[in-house]
Amino acid sequence: MEEQAEDLRALMESASEHTVKTVPAEKKNHAAHIIAVTSGKGGVGKTNVSVNLAIAYAQAGKKVILVDADLGMANVNVLLNIVPQYNLMQVINRQKTMKDIILDTEFGIKFIASANGFSKIANLDVGQLDYFAEQFCSLDNADIIIIDTGAGIANNVLQFVAAVDEVYIVTTPEPTAITDAYGMIKIITTEIVDHEVHLKLLVNRVHSADEGRRISERIINIVGQFLNYKVEYIGFVYDDPVVTASVIRQKPFMVLSPSSKPSMCIKHIVSRLEKTEIRENDGVSSFLKKFLGRRR
């Protein structure tokens, strides 16, 4: 675990020594708010949350780009019933630009697909990092960029987490999920020491609002006591058959059943977040500086 964190920092430091490209001045005027959705373990519904949050933001009038960064286990396209012709691997290999691979969807969001094998991002050379940074700048016309990361503490997950504005940790009431969520928060708060990460907790698959609050309070109290870190609870999503039905039909539940309990939960979460003042940042420019290890 410590070796992974050391490798991550070494990558960032190496990139910072060689990276000289900056975001064009005209791009800095629009601040895209960048969110990573992650989890301590797989199987907690992280990708489903990412997809439906993206749609909810779009329905709230935001320009949204959903990036599948679950490197090696990409499946956002399955939930959206999309077969992408190109993905981030082609961008890294300089075969395509970001504009070439970004897709419009029927759900009001734009989508960038990932691919198996892209998990080698931690070993990209400086030239590849520069090109990725240059291409990522084209996303700065969005209001919200949601990055669906992989689960756990792999280098590529931590690299995205270290670069975004906010991190949404998804867990469930299962004891193993709670333990792994705490473990993920501990890694983020102790290993990513050069960047203040804003962590928000979402409890998925609950049977009542009280259950969501109890789970969140348990995690938040433990994090506060042992890590001296504040995590914000942003809400819960009900366990409901409509979620399984939406996966089978490959249509997000926000669209399949907009008045269902899970859909109303997602809408409530976005409504709460939109009423909260968003920190000023340099959008994609800020993301790139952190991602590549560059500091002001």
Coordinates of C-alpha atoms in Angstrom, one line a residue:
M1 CA 0.0 0.0 0.0
E2 CA 2.8 2.4 0.9
E3 CA 4.7 1.4 -2.2
Q4 CA 1.7 2.3 -4.3
A5 CA 1.5 5.8 -2.8
E6 CA 5.2 6.3 -3.3
D7 CA 4.9 5.3 -6.9
L8 CA 2.1 7.7 -7.4
R9 CA 4.0 10.6 -5.9
A10 CA 7.1 9.7 -7.9
L11 CA 5.0 9.8 -11.1
M12 CA 3.6 13.2 -10.3
E13 CA 7.0 14.6 -9.4
S14 CA 8.5 13.2 -12.6
A15 CA 5.8 14.7 -14.7
S16 CA 6.1 18.0 -13.1
E17 CA 9.8 18.2 -13.9
H18 CA 9.1 17.8 -17.6
T19 CA 5.6 19.1 -18.2
V20 CA 5.6 22.7 -19.5
K21 CA 2.3 22.9 -21.2
T22 CA -0.5 25.0 -19.6
V23 CA -4.2 25.5 -20.2
P24 CA -4.8 28.2 -22.8
A25 CA -5.9 31.5 -21.1
E26 CA -9.3 31.4 -22.8
K27 CA -10.0 28.1 -21.2
K28 CA -9.5 29.4 -17.7
N29 CA -12.6 31.5 -17.7
H30 CA -14.9 28.5 -17.4
A31 CA -14.5 26.4 -14.3
A32 CA -15.6 22.9 -14.8
H33 CA -16.4 21.3 -11.4
I34 CA -14.7 17.9 -11.4
I35 CA -15.9 15.0 -9.2
A36 CA -14.5 11.6 -8.7
V37 CA -16.9 8.8 -7.6
T38 CA -15.1 6.0 -6.0
S39 CA -15.4 3.2 -3.4
G40 CA -13.3 1.0 -1.1
K41 CA -14.6 -2.2 -2.7
G42 CA -16.4 -3.3 -5.9
G43 CA -20.0 -4.3 -6.0
V44 CA -21.4 -1.3 -4.1
G45 CA -23.1 0.3 -7.1
K46 CA -20.5 3.0 -7.7
T47 CA -20.9 3.1 -11.4
N48 CA -24.7 3.1 -11.2
V49 CA -24.5 6.1 -8.9
S50 CA -22.0 7.9 -11.3
V51 CA -24.3 7.4 -14.3
N52 CA -27.5 8.5 -12.6
L53 CA -25.8 11.5 -10.9
A54 CA -24.6 12.6 -14.2
I55 CA -28.1 12.4 -15.7
A56 CA -29.5 14.2 -12.7
Y57 CA -27.0 17.1 -13.1
A58 CA -27.9 17.3 -16.8
Q59 CA -31.6 17.4 -15.9
A60 CA -30.8 20.3 -13.6
G61 CA -29.5 22.2 -16.6
K62 CA -25.8 21.4 -16.3
K63 CA -23.4 20.5 -19.2
V64 CA -22.1 17.1 -18.0
I65 CA -19.3 14.8 -19.2
L66 CA -19.1 11.4 -17.7
V67 CA -15.7 9.8 -17.9
D68 CA -15.3 6.1 -17.4
A69 CA -11.9 5.8 -15.6
D70 CA -12.6 2.4 -14.1
L71 CA -9.4 1.3 -15.8
G72 CA -9.5 -2.4 -16.6
M73 CA -13.1 -3.0 -15.6
A74 CA -14.9 -0.4 -17.7
N75 CA -18.7 -0.8 -17.8
V76 CA -20.3 2.6 -17.9
N77 CA -21.0 1.9 -21.6
V78 CA -23.0 -1.2 -20.6
L79 CA -25.3 0.7 -18.3
L80 CA -25.8 3.3 -21.1
N81 CA -26.3 0.6 -23.8
I82 CA -23.5 2.1 -25.9
V83 CA -20.8 0.3 -27.9
P84 CA -18.1 2.9 -28.2
Q85 CA -15.9 2.7 -31.3
Y86 CA -13.0 4.5 -29.5
N87 CA -11.8 5.0 -26.0
L88 CA -9.2 6.7 -23.8
M89 CA -6.6 4.1 -24.9
Q90 CA -6.6 5.6 -28.4
V91 CA -6.0 9.0 -27.0
I92 CA -3.1 7.9 -24.9
N93 CA -1.6 6.2 -28.0
R94 CA -2.1 9.4 -30.0
Q95 CA -4.4 7.6 -32.4
K96 CA -7.4 9.9 -31.6
T97 CA -8.1 13.2 -29.9
M98 CA -10.4 13.6 -26.9
K99 CA -12.9 15.3 -29.3
D100 CA -12.8 12.2 -31.5
I101 CA -13.9 9.8 -28.7
I102 CA -16.4 11.9 -26.8
L103 CA -19.9 10.7 -27.4
D104 CA -23.3 12.3 -27.2
T105 CA -25.9 10.1 -25.5
E106 CA -29.7 10.0 -25.5
F107 CA -29.6 10.9 -21.8
G108 CA -28.4 14.5 -22.1
I109 CA -24.9 13.8 -21.1
K110 CA -21.6 13.3 -23.0
F111 CA -19.6 10.2 -22.4
I112 CA -15.9 9.2 -22.6
A113 CA -15.3 5.5 -22.6
S114 CA -12.4 3.6 -21.0
A115 CA -10.9 0.3 -21.9
N116 CA -9.2 -2.8 -20.4
G117 CA -5.5 -2.3 -20.3
F118 CA -5.6 1.4 -19.6
S119 CA -4.7 0.6 -16.0
K120 CA -1.1 1.1 -17.0
I121 CA -1.7 4.9 -16.7
A122 CA 0.7 4.9 -13.7
N123 CA 3.5 3.9 -16.1
L124 CA 2.9 6.4 -18.8
D125 CA 5.9 8.3 -20.0
V126 CA 6.2 12.1 -20.0
G127 CA 5.2 12.5 -23.6
Q128 CA 2.0 10.5 -23.0
L129 CA 1.2 12.5 -19.9
D130 CA 1.7 15.8 -21.8
Y131 CA -0.6 14.6 -24.6
F132 CA -3.2 13.4 -22.2
A133 CA -3.1 16.8 -20.4
E134 CA -3.4 18.7 -23.7
Q135 CA -6.4 16.6 -24.8
F136 CA -8.1 16.8 -21.4
C137 CA -8.2 20.6 -21.9
S138 CA -10.9 20.2 -24.5
L139 CA -13.3 19.1 -21.7
D140 CA -13.3 22.5 -20.1
N141 CA -16.6 23.6 -21.8
A142 CA -18.5 21.4 -19.3
D143 CA -20.1 22.5 -16.1
I144 CA -19.7 19.1 -14.4
I145 CA -17.2 16.4 -15.1
I146 CA -17.9 13.1 -13.3
I147 CA -15.1 10.6 -13.2
D148 CA -16.1 7.0 -12.4
T149 CA -12.9 5.6 -11.0
G150 CA -12.1 2.0 -10.2
A151 CA -12.7 0.6 -6.7
G152 CA -10.0 0.4 -4.2
I153 CA -6.5 1.9 -3.8
A154 CA -4.8 1.2 -7.1
N155 CA -2.4 3.9 -8.3
N156 CA -4.7 5.1 -11.1
V157 CA -7.6 5.5 -8.7
L158 CA -5.5 7.6 -6.3
Q159 CA -4.1 9.7 -9.1
F160 CA -7.6 10.8 -10.2
V161 CA -8.7 11.3 -6.6
A162 CA -5.6 13.5 -5.9
A163 CA -6.5 15.8 -8.8
V164 CA -10.3 16.4 -8.5
D165 CA -12.3 19.0 -6.6
E166 CA -14.4 16.6 -4.7
V167 CA -14.5 12.8 -4.1
Y168 CA -17.8 11.0 -3.5
I169 CA -17.2 7.8 -1.5
V170 CA -19.9 5.2 -2.2
T171 CA -20.6 2.5 0.4
T172 CA -23.5 0.2 1.4
P173 CA -24.7 -1.0 4.9
E174 CA -22.7 -4.2 4.5
P175 CA -20.0 -4.5 7.2
T176 CA -17.3 -5.2 4.6
A177 CA -18.3 -2.2 2.5
I178 CA -18.2 0.0 5.6
T179 CA -14.8 -1.3 6.6
D180 CA -13.5 -0.8 3.0
A181 CA -15.0 2.7 2.8
Y182 CA -13.1 3.7 6.0
G183 CA -9.9 2.1 4.6
M184 CA -10.3 4.1 1.4
I185 CA -10.9 7.4 3.3
K186 CA -7.8 6.6 5.5
I187 CA -5.6 6.1 2.4
I188 CA -6.9 9.3 0.8
T189 CA -6.5 11.4 3.9
T190 CA -3.0 10.1 4.9
E191 CA -1.3 9.4 1.6
I192 CA -2.6 12.4 -0.4
V193 CA -1.0 15.0 1.9
D194 CA -0.2 17.7 -0.5
H195 CA -3.8 18.4 -1.6
E196 CA -6.9 19.1 0.6
V197 CA -9.4 16.6 -0.7
H198 CA -13.1 17.3 -0.1
L199 CA -14.7 14.0 0.8
K200 CA -18.4 13.3 0.6
L201 CA -20.2 10.1 1.6
L202 CA -23.1 8.5 -0.1
V203 CA -24.7 5.3 1.3
N204 CA -26.3 3.1 -1.4
R205 CA -28.8 0.3 -1.1
V206 CA -30.4 1.3 2.2
H207 CA -33.9 0.3 3.3
S208 CA -34.7 3.5 5.2
A209 CA -33.4 7.0 5.6
D210 CA -32.6 6.2 9.2
E211 CA -30.3 3.3 8.1
G212 CA -28.5 5.7 5.7
R213 CA -28.0 8.2 8.6
R214 CA -26.8 5.5 11.0
I215 CA -24.2 4.2 8.6
S216 CA -23.0 7.6 7.6
E217 CA -22.7 8.7 11.3
R218 CA -20.7 5.6 12.1
I219 CA -18.2 6.2 9.4
I220 CA -18.0 10.0 9.9
N221 CA -17.5 9.6 13.7
I222 CA -14.7 7.0 13.2
V223 CA -13.0 9.1 10.6
G224 CA -13.2 12.2 12.9
Q225 CA -12.0 10.3 15.9
F226 CA -9.0 8.4 14.4
L227 CA -8.1 10.5 11.3
N228 CA -9.2 13.9 12.5
Y229 CA -10.8 14.5 9.1
K230 CA -14.3 15.8 8.3
V231 CA -16.4 13.9 5.8
E232 CA -19.7 15.3 4.6
Y233 CA -22.8 13.0 4.3
I234 CA -24.6 13.9 1.1
G235 CA -27.4 11.4 1.2
F236 CA -28.5 7.8 0.5
V237 CA -30.1 5.8 -2.3
Y238 CA -32.8 3.2 -1.6
D239 CA -32.4 -0.5 -2.4
D240 CA -35.1 -1.0 -5.0
P241 CA -35.9 -3.6 -7.7
V242 CA -36.0 -0.8 -10.3
V243 CA -32.2 -0.6 -10.1
T244 CA -31.7 -4.2 -11.1
A245 CA -34.3 -3.7 -13.8
S246 CA -32.5 -0.7 -15.1
V247 CA -29.2 -2.6 -15.4
I248 CA -30.9 -5.5 -17.2
R249 CA -32.6 -3.1 -19.6
Q250 CA -29.4 -1.0 -19.9
K251 CA -31.3 2.1 -19.2
P252 CA -30.4 4.3 -16.2
F253 CA -33.1 4.3 -13.5
M254 CA -33.3 8.1 -13.7
V255 CA -34.7 7.6 -17.1
L256 CA -36.5 4.2 -16.8
S257 CA -38.4 5.2 -13.7
P258 CA -37.9 8.9 -12.8
S259 CA -40.4 8.8 -9.9
S260 CA -38.9 5.7 -8.3
K261 CA -37.3 5.9 -4.8
P262 CA -33.7 5.6 -6.1
S263 CA -34.4 8.4 -8.7
M264 CA -35.9 10.7 -6.1
C265 CA -32.9 10.1 -3.9
I266 CA -30.4 11.0 -6.6
K267 CA -32.5 14.1 -7.5
H268 CA -32.5 15.1 -3.8
I269 CA -28.7 14.7 -3.6
V270 CA -28.1 16.9 -6.6
S271 CA -30.5 19.5 -5.4
R272 CA -28.7 19.7 -2.1
L273 CA -25.3 19.9 -3.7
E274 CA -26.4 22.6 -6.2
K275 CA -27.7 24.8 -3.3
T276 CA -24.2 24.5 -1.7
E277 CA -21.7 27.0 -2.9
I278 CA -19.1 25.4 -5.1
R279 CA -15.5 26.3 -4.4
E280 CA -13.8 28.5 -6.9
N281 CA -11.3 26.7 -8.9
D282 CA -9.6 26.6 -12.3
G283 CA -11.6 23.7 -13.5
V284 CA -9.7 21.5 -15.9
S285 CA -6.6 23.6 -15.5
S286 CA -6.6 22.9 -11.7
F287 CA -7.2 19.2 -12.4
L288 CA -4.3 18.9 -14.8
K289 CA -1.9 20.7 -12.5
K290 CA -2.7 18.3 -9.7
F291 CA -2.9 15.3 -11.9
L292 CA 0.5 16.0 -13.4
G293 CA 2.0 17.1 -10.2
R294 CA 2.4 20.8 -11.1
R295 CA 1.8 23.3 -8.3
R296 CA 1.2 27.1 -8.4

